[in-house]
Structures are given as C-alpha cells and as structure tokens.
PDB file of C-alpha atoms in Angstrom:
ATOM      1  CA  MET A   1       9.559  12.737 -29.366  1.00  0.00           C
ATOM      2  CA  SER A   2      11.175  14.088 -32.520  1.00  0.00           C
ATOM      3  CA  SER A   3       9.889  13.094 -35.926  1.00  0.00           C
ATOM      4  CA  ARG A   4      13.175  11.336 -36.694  1.00  0.00           C
ATOM      5  CA  LYS A   5      13.020   9.235 -33.513  1.00  0.00           C
ATOM      6  CA  LEU A   6       9.384   8.384 -34.184  1.00  0.00           C
ATOM      7  CA  ASP A   7      10.223   7.267 -37.742  1.00  0.00           C
ATOM      8  CA  GLN A   8      13.035   5.111 -36.366  1.00  0.00           C
ATOM      9  CA  LEU A   9      10.704   3.564 -33.780  1.00  0.00           C
ATOM     10  CA  TYR A  10       8.125   2.819 -36.483  1.00  0.00           C
ATOM     11  CA  ARG A  11      10.790   1.209 -38.673  1.00  0.00           C
ATOM     12  CA  GLN A  12      11.796  -1.002 -35.725  1.00  0.00           C
ATOM     13  CA  VAL A  13       8.171  -2.048 -35.158  1.00  0.00           C
ATOM     14  CA  ILE A  14       7.748  -2.895 -38.852  1.00  0.00           C
ATOM     15  CA  MET A  15      10.978  -4.906 -38.948  1.00  0.00           C
ATOM     16  CA  ASP A  16      10.027  -6.770 -35.768  1.00  0.00           C
ATOM     17  CA  HIS A  17       6.725  -7.873 -37.338  1.00  0.00           C
ATOM     18  CA  TYR A  18       8.560  -8.808 -40.548  1.00  0.00           C
ATOM     19  CA  LYS A  19      11.244 -10.873 -38.807  1.00  0.00           C
ATOM     20  CA  ASN A  20       8.941 -12.287 -36.094  1.00  0.00           C
ATOM     21  CA  PRO A  21       5.502 -12.467 -37.694  1.00  0.00           C
ATOM     22  CA  ARG A  22       2.569 -12.967 -35.382  1.00  0.00           C
ATOM     23  CA  ASN A  23      -0.113 -15.505 -36.347  1.00  0.00           C
ATOM     24  CA  ASN A  24       1.992 -17.054 -39.089  1.00  0.00           C
ATOM     25  CA  GLY A  25       0.581 -20.426 -40.125  1.00  0.00           C
ATOM     26  CA  THR A  26      -2.661 -22.022 -41.240  1.00  0.00           C
ATOM     27  CA  LEU A  27      -6.017 -22.952 -39.731  1.00  0.00           C
ATOM     28  CA  ASP A  28      -8.154 -26.056 -40.190  1.00  0.00           C
ATOM     29  CA  ASP A  29     -10.874 -26.622 -42.750  1.00  0.00           C
ATOM     30  CA  GLU A  30     -13.465 -24.666 -40.748  1.00  0.00           C
ATOM     31  CA  SER A  31     -11.751 -21.437 -41.706  1.00  0.00           C
ATOM     32  CA  VAL A  32     -12.158 -19.267 -44.797  1.00  0.00           C
ATOM     33  CA  THR A  33      -8.982 -19.091 -46.865  1.00  0.00           C
ATOM     34  CA  ILE A  34      -8.251 -16.306 -49.319  1.00  0.00           C
ATOM     35  CA  ASP A  35      -5.219 -16.188 -51.594  1.00  0.00           C
ATOM     36  CA  LEU A  36      -4.242 -12.805 -53.019  1.00  0.00           C
ATOM     37  CA  ASN A  37      -1.176 -11.532 -54.770  1.00  0.00           C
ATOM     38  CA  ASN A  38       0.206  -8.225 -55.916  1.00  0.00           C
ATOM     39  CA  PRO A  39       1.424  -8.859 -59.477  1.00  0.00           C
ATOM     40  CA  THR A  40       3.312  -5.558 -59.497  1.00  0.00           C
ATOM     41  CA  CYS A  41       5.866  -6.701 -56.928  1.00  0.00           C
ATOM     42  CA  GLY A  42       5.174 -10.399 -56.364  1.00  0.00           C
ATOM     43  CA  ASP A  43       3.810 -10.185 -52.802  1.00  0.00           C
ATOM     44  CA  GLU A  44       1.397 -12.981 -51.989  1.00  0.00           C
ATOM     45  CA  ILE A  45      -0.754 -13.759 -48.974  1.00  0.00           C
ATOM     46  CA  HIS A  46      -2.751 -16.791 -47.932  1.00  0.00           C
ATOM     47  CA  LEU A  47      -5.095 -15.582 -45.202  1.00  0.00           C
ATOM     48  CA  HIS A  48      -7.081 -17.949 -42.984  1.00  0.00           C
ATOM     49  CA  LEU A  49      -9.939 -16.545 -40.872  1.00  0.00           C
ATOM     50  CA  LYS A  50     -12.137 -18.410 -38.440  1.00  0.00           C
ATOM     51  CA  MET A  51     -15.449 -16.680 -37.773  1.00  0.00           C
ATOM     52  CA  GLU A  52     -18.287 -17.511 -35.411  1.00  0.00           C
ATOM     53  CA  ASN A  53     -21.387 -15.427 -34.677  1.00  0.00           C
ATOM     54  CA  GLN A  54     -20.058 -12.564 -36.822  1.00  0.00           C
ATOM     55  CA  MET A  55     -16.845 -12.449 -34.756  1.00  0.00           C
ATOM     56  CA  ILE A  56     -13.309 -13.167 -35.944  1.00  0.00           C
ATOM     57  CA  THR A  57     -12.110 -15.807 -33.505  1.00  0.00           C
ATOM     58  CA  ASP A  58      -8.761 -16.583 -35.146  1.00  0.00           C
ATOM     59  CA  ALA A  59      -6.579 -15.400 -38.010  1.00  0.00           C
ATOM     60  CA  LYS A  60      -3.401 -16.789 -39.505  1.00  0.00           C
ATOM     61  CA  PHE A  61      -1.440 -16.140 -42.665  1.00  0.00           C
ATOM     62  CA  THR A  62       1.329 -17.516 -44.811  1.00  0.00           C
ATOM     63  CA  GLY A  63       2.909 -15.925 -47.825  1.00  0.00           C
ATOM     64  CA  SER A  64       5.931 -14.148 -49.113  1.00  0.00           C
ATOM     65  CA  GLY A  65       6.747 -10.587 -49.944  1.00  0.00           C
ATOM     66  CA  CYS A  66       8.431  -7.411 -48.891  1.00  0.00           C
ATOM     67  CA  SER A  67       8.803  -6.277 -45.294  1.00  0.00           C
ATOM     68  CA  ILE A  68       5.830  -3.882 -45.583  1.00  0.00           C
ATOM     69  CA  SER A  69       3.498  -6.587 -46.914  1.00  0.00           C
ATOM     70  CA  MET A  70       4.435  -9.253 -44.382  1.00  0.00           C
ATOM     71  CA  ALA A  71       4.576  -6.834 -41.417  1.00  0.00           C
ATOM     72  CA  SER A  72       1.158  -5.501 -42.377  1.00  0.00           C
ATOM     73  CA  ALA A  73      -0.265  -9.052 -42.452  1.00  0.00           C
ATOM     74  CA  SER A  74       1.198  -9.743 -39.017  1.00  0.00           C
ATOM     75  CA  MET A  75      -0.199  -6.502 -37.586  1.00  0.00           C
ATOM     76  CA  MET A  76      -3.576  -7.006 -39.226  1.00  0.00           C
ATOM     77  CA  THR A  77      -4.088 -10.540 -37.920  1.00  0.00           C
ATOM     78  CA  GLU A  78      -3.043  -9.453 -34.445  1.00  0.00           C
ATOM     79  CA  SER A  79      -5.460  -6.523 -34.456  1.00  0.00           C
ATOM     80  CA  ILE A  80      -8.616  -8.245 -35.808  1.00  0.00           C
ATOM     81  CA  ILE A  81      -8.783 -11.345 -33.597  1.00  0.00           C
ATOM     82  CA  GLY A  82     -11.703 -10.869 -31.227  1.00  0.00           C
ATOM     83  CA  LYS A  83     -13.277  -8.125 -33.344  1.00  0.00           C
ATOM     84  CA  SER A  84     -16.665  -8.299 -35.015  1.00  0.00           C
ATOM     85  CA  GLU A  85     -16.770  -8.518 -38.787  1.00  0.00           C
ATOM     86  CA  LYS A  86     -18.172  -4.976 -38.829  1.00  0.00           C
ATOM     87  CA  GLU A  87     -15.332  -3.646 -36.655  1.00  0.00           C
ATOM     88  CA  ALA A  88     -12.720  -5.395 -38.808  1.00  0.00           C
ATOM     89  CA  LEU A  89     -14.179  -3.932 -42.003  1.00  0.00           C
ATOM     90  CA  LYS A  90     -14.121  -0.432 -40.468  1.00  0.00           C
ATOM     91  CA  MET A  91     -10.507  -0.984 -39.404  1.00  0.00           C
ATOM     92  CA  SER A  92      -9.692  -1.929 -42.992  1.00  0.00           C
ATOM     93  CA  ARG A  93     -11.304   1.253 -44.356  1.00  0.00           C
ATOM     94  CA  ASP A  94      -9.445   3.361 -41.788  1.00  0.00           C
ATOM     95  CA  PHE A  95      -6.182   1.573 -42.607  1.00  0.00           C
ATOM     96  CA  SER A  96      -6.646   2.270 -46.316  1.00  0.00           C
ATOM     97  CA  GLU A  97      -7.268   5.958 -45.596  1.00  0.00           C
ATOM     98  CA  MET A  98      -4.208   6.071 -43.317  1.00  0.00           C
ATOM     99  CA  VAL A  99      -1.739   4.599 -45.817  1.00  0.00           C
ATOM    100  CA  GLN A 100      -3.039   6.961 -48.496  1.00  0.00           C
ATOM    101  CA  GLY A 101      -2.321   9.915 -46.216  1.00  0.00           C
ATOM    102  CA  HIS A 102      -5.980  10.845 -45.699  1.00  0.00           C
ATOM    103  CA  GLU A 103      -7.828  11.725 -42.504  1.00  0.00           C
ATOM    104  CA  HIS A 104      -8.718   8.558 -40.619  1.00  0.00           C
ATOM    105  CA  ASP A 105      -9.764   7.191 -37.264  1.00  0.00           C
ATOM    106  CA  ILE A 106      -7.104   5.362 -35.278  1.00  0.00           C
ATOM    107  CA  VAL A 107      -6.993   1.890 -36.779  1.00  0.00           C
ATOM    108  CA  ASP A 108      -6.047  -0.063 -33.653  1.00  0.00           C
ATOM    109  CA  GLU A 109      -5.380   1.761 -30.396  1.00  0.00           C
ATOM    110  CA  ASN A 110      -3.730  -1.268 -28.787  1.00  0.00           C
ATOM    111  CA  GLY A 111      -1.568  -2.403 -31.680  1.00  0.00           C
ATOM    112  CA  ASP A 112       1.302  -1.515 -33.944  1.00  0.00           C
ATOM    113  CA  VAL A 113      -0.749  -0.810 -37.083  1.00  0.00           C
ATOM    114  CA  GLU A 114      -0.199   2.964 -36.912  1.00  0.00           C
ATOM    115  CA  ALA A 115       3.505   2.318 -37.600  1.00  0.00           C
ATOM    116  CA  LEU A 116       2.533   1.848 -41.255  1.00  0.00           C
ATOM    117  CA  ALA A 117       1.237   5.422 -41.620  1.00  0.00           C
ATOM    118  CA  GLY A 118       4.548   6.370 -43.242  1.00  0.00           C
ATOM    119  CA  VAL A 119       3.656   4.237 -46.267  1.00  0.00           C
ATOM    120  CA  ALA A 120       1.680   7.283 -47.474  1.00  0.00           C
ATOM    121  CA  LYS A 121       5.041   8.856 -48.413  1.00  0.00           C
ATOM    122  CA  PHE A 122       5.702   5.960 -50.818  1.00  0.00           C
ATOM    123  CA  PRO A 123       2.672   5.468 -53.105  1.00  0.00           C
ATOM    124  CA  ALA A 124       4.197   2.415 -54.772  1.00  0.00           C
ATOM    125  CA  ARG A 125       4.095   0.600 -51.416  1.00  0.00           C
ATOM    126  CA  ILE A 126       0.400   1.204 -50.660  1.00  0.00           C
ATOM    127  CA  LYS A 127      -0.642  -2.010 -52.439  1.00  0.00           C
ATOM    128  CA  CYS A 128       1.961  -3.904 -50.405  1.00  0.00           C
ATOM    129  CA  ALA A 129       0.537  -2.592 -47.146  1.00  0.00           C
ATOM    130  CA  THR A 130      -3.114  -3.163 -48.058  1.00  0.00           C
ATOM    131  CA  LEU A 131      -2.828  -6.670 -49.550  1.00  0.00           C
ATOM    132  CA  SER A 132      -3.638  -8.570 -46.347  1.00  0.00           C
ATOM    133  CA  TRP A 133      -6.411  -6.115 -45.436  1.00  0.00           C
ATOM    134  CA  LYS A 134      -8.052  -6.668 -48.842  1.00  0.00           C
ATOM    135  CA  ALA A 135      -7.765 -10.422 -48.258  1.00  0.00           C
ATOM    136  CA  MET A 136      -9.503 -10.010 -44.890  1.00  0.00           C
ATOM    137  CA  GLU A 137     -12.346  -8.037 -46.484  1.00  0.00           C
ATOM    138  CA  ARG A 138     -12.778 -10.703 -49.150  1.00  0.00           C
ATOM    139  CA  ALA A 139     -12.758 -13.483 -46.541  1.00  0.00           C
ATOM    140  CA  ILE A 140     -15.531 -11.790 -44.559  1.00  0.00           C
ATOM    141  CA  PHE A 141     -17.649 -11.232 -47.677  1.00  0.00           C
ATOM    142  CA  GLU A 142     -17.079 -14.816 -48.838  1.00  0.00           C
ATOM    143  CA  PHE A 143     -17.976 -16.196 -45.401  1.00  0.00           C
ATOM    144  CA  GLU A 144     -21.155 -14.106 -45.208  1.00  0.00           C
ATOM    145  CA  GLY A 145     -22.076 -15.090 -48.767  1.00  0.00           C
ATOM    146  CA  SER A 146     -21.733 -18.802 -47.980  1.00  0.00           C
ATOM    147  CA  LYS A 147     -24.395 -18.754 -45.256  1.00  0.00           C
TER     148      LYS A 147
END
C-alpha cells in the first residue's frame, strides 16, 4: 500500500474514533476518575477507570478537544480494557515514543492506536495525543496509592 493511501486510511480511522468515540461516558463511584487538561489548546479529558486485581476491567471518558485528543482517548480506552496495570503502563510508554517519532514496540496489535503515529510529524499535537494516556497513568498510580 502506498504511503499516501496509508495516510488516508489512518486519517479515516482517526476521524471515525473522533465522530464515533468508543467508551464515551462515565463509570460509577467504584472507579478512579482523573481530570486533565491541555492549557495550550484547551483539550480536556475526564477519564474513569475501574480496576480489580491489578487489571483494568473498564474504562470510559468524557471531555472535549480536537480530533486527535478525542480519537486518542477513544483508542486508548478500547485498547486497555482487559489489560493489567503493568501492560497498560508499558503501552503508554510505547505510545509516547511512537508519537515522538522514536523507536517503539507496537502499542496495540489488535487496535487502531498505530494510526496516531503520524502525530510525530506535528510536534504541537503530541500533547493532544498523549493527554488521555497521561490521565490513564495517573489513574493507575492514584489507585495503587490508595490501597
């Protein structure tokens, strides 16, 4: 597949997650909720994670922001449900390396996350793409710290 067709496919995947976000909503009081914003562009995320036995059993988000930020949140929640906290944190590190254009492991072999690799060409958008992932990291650390 040509680079141009691949870029077009990735744009379609990103826009699909933006227009039809997966896991959009909230969870009950048993979840950890983290609110983060990107003051540079106004993106904001309210991430809700439910964790049991060091596993992420559910994830939902609400918020507002650009297509990259909201698509990334949709992709992230879809990819971490059913993963251990350790796996999710590794995915977050790999995602951060990917959007910065560095060598990285595949973030999620079964998902759409790799579509955001092109963000590396636009450094101003890296914070947009990583906002939900940073919220997930903080939620895991807060949950572990509350035990």
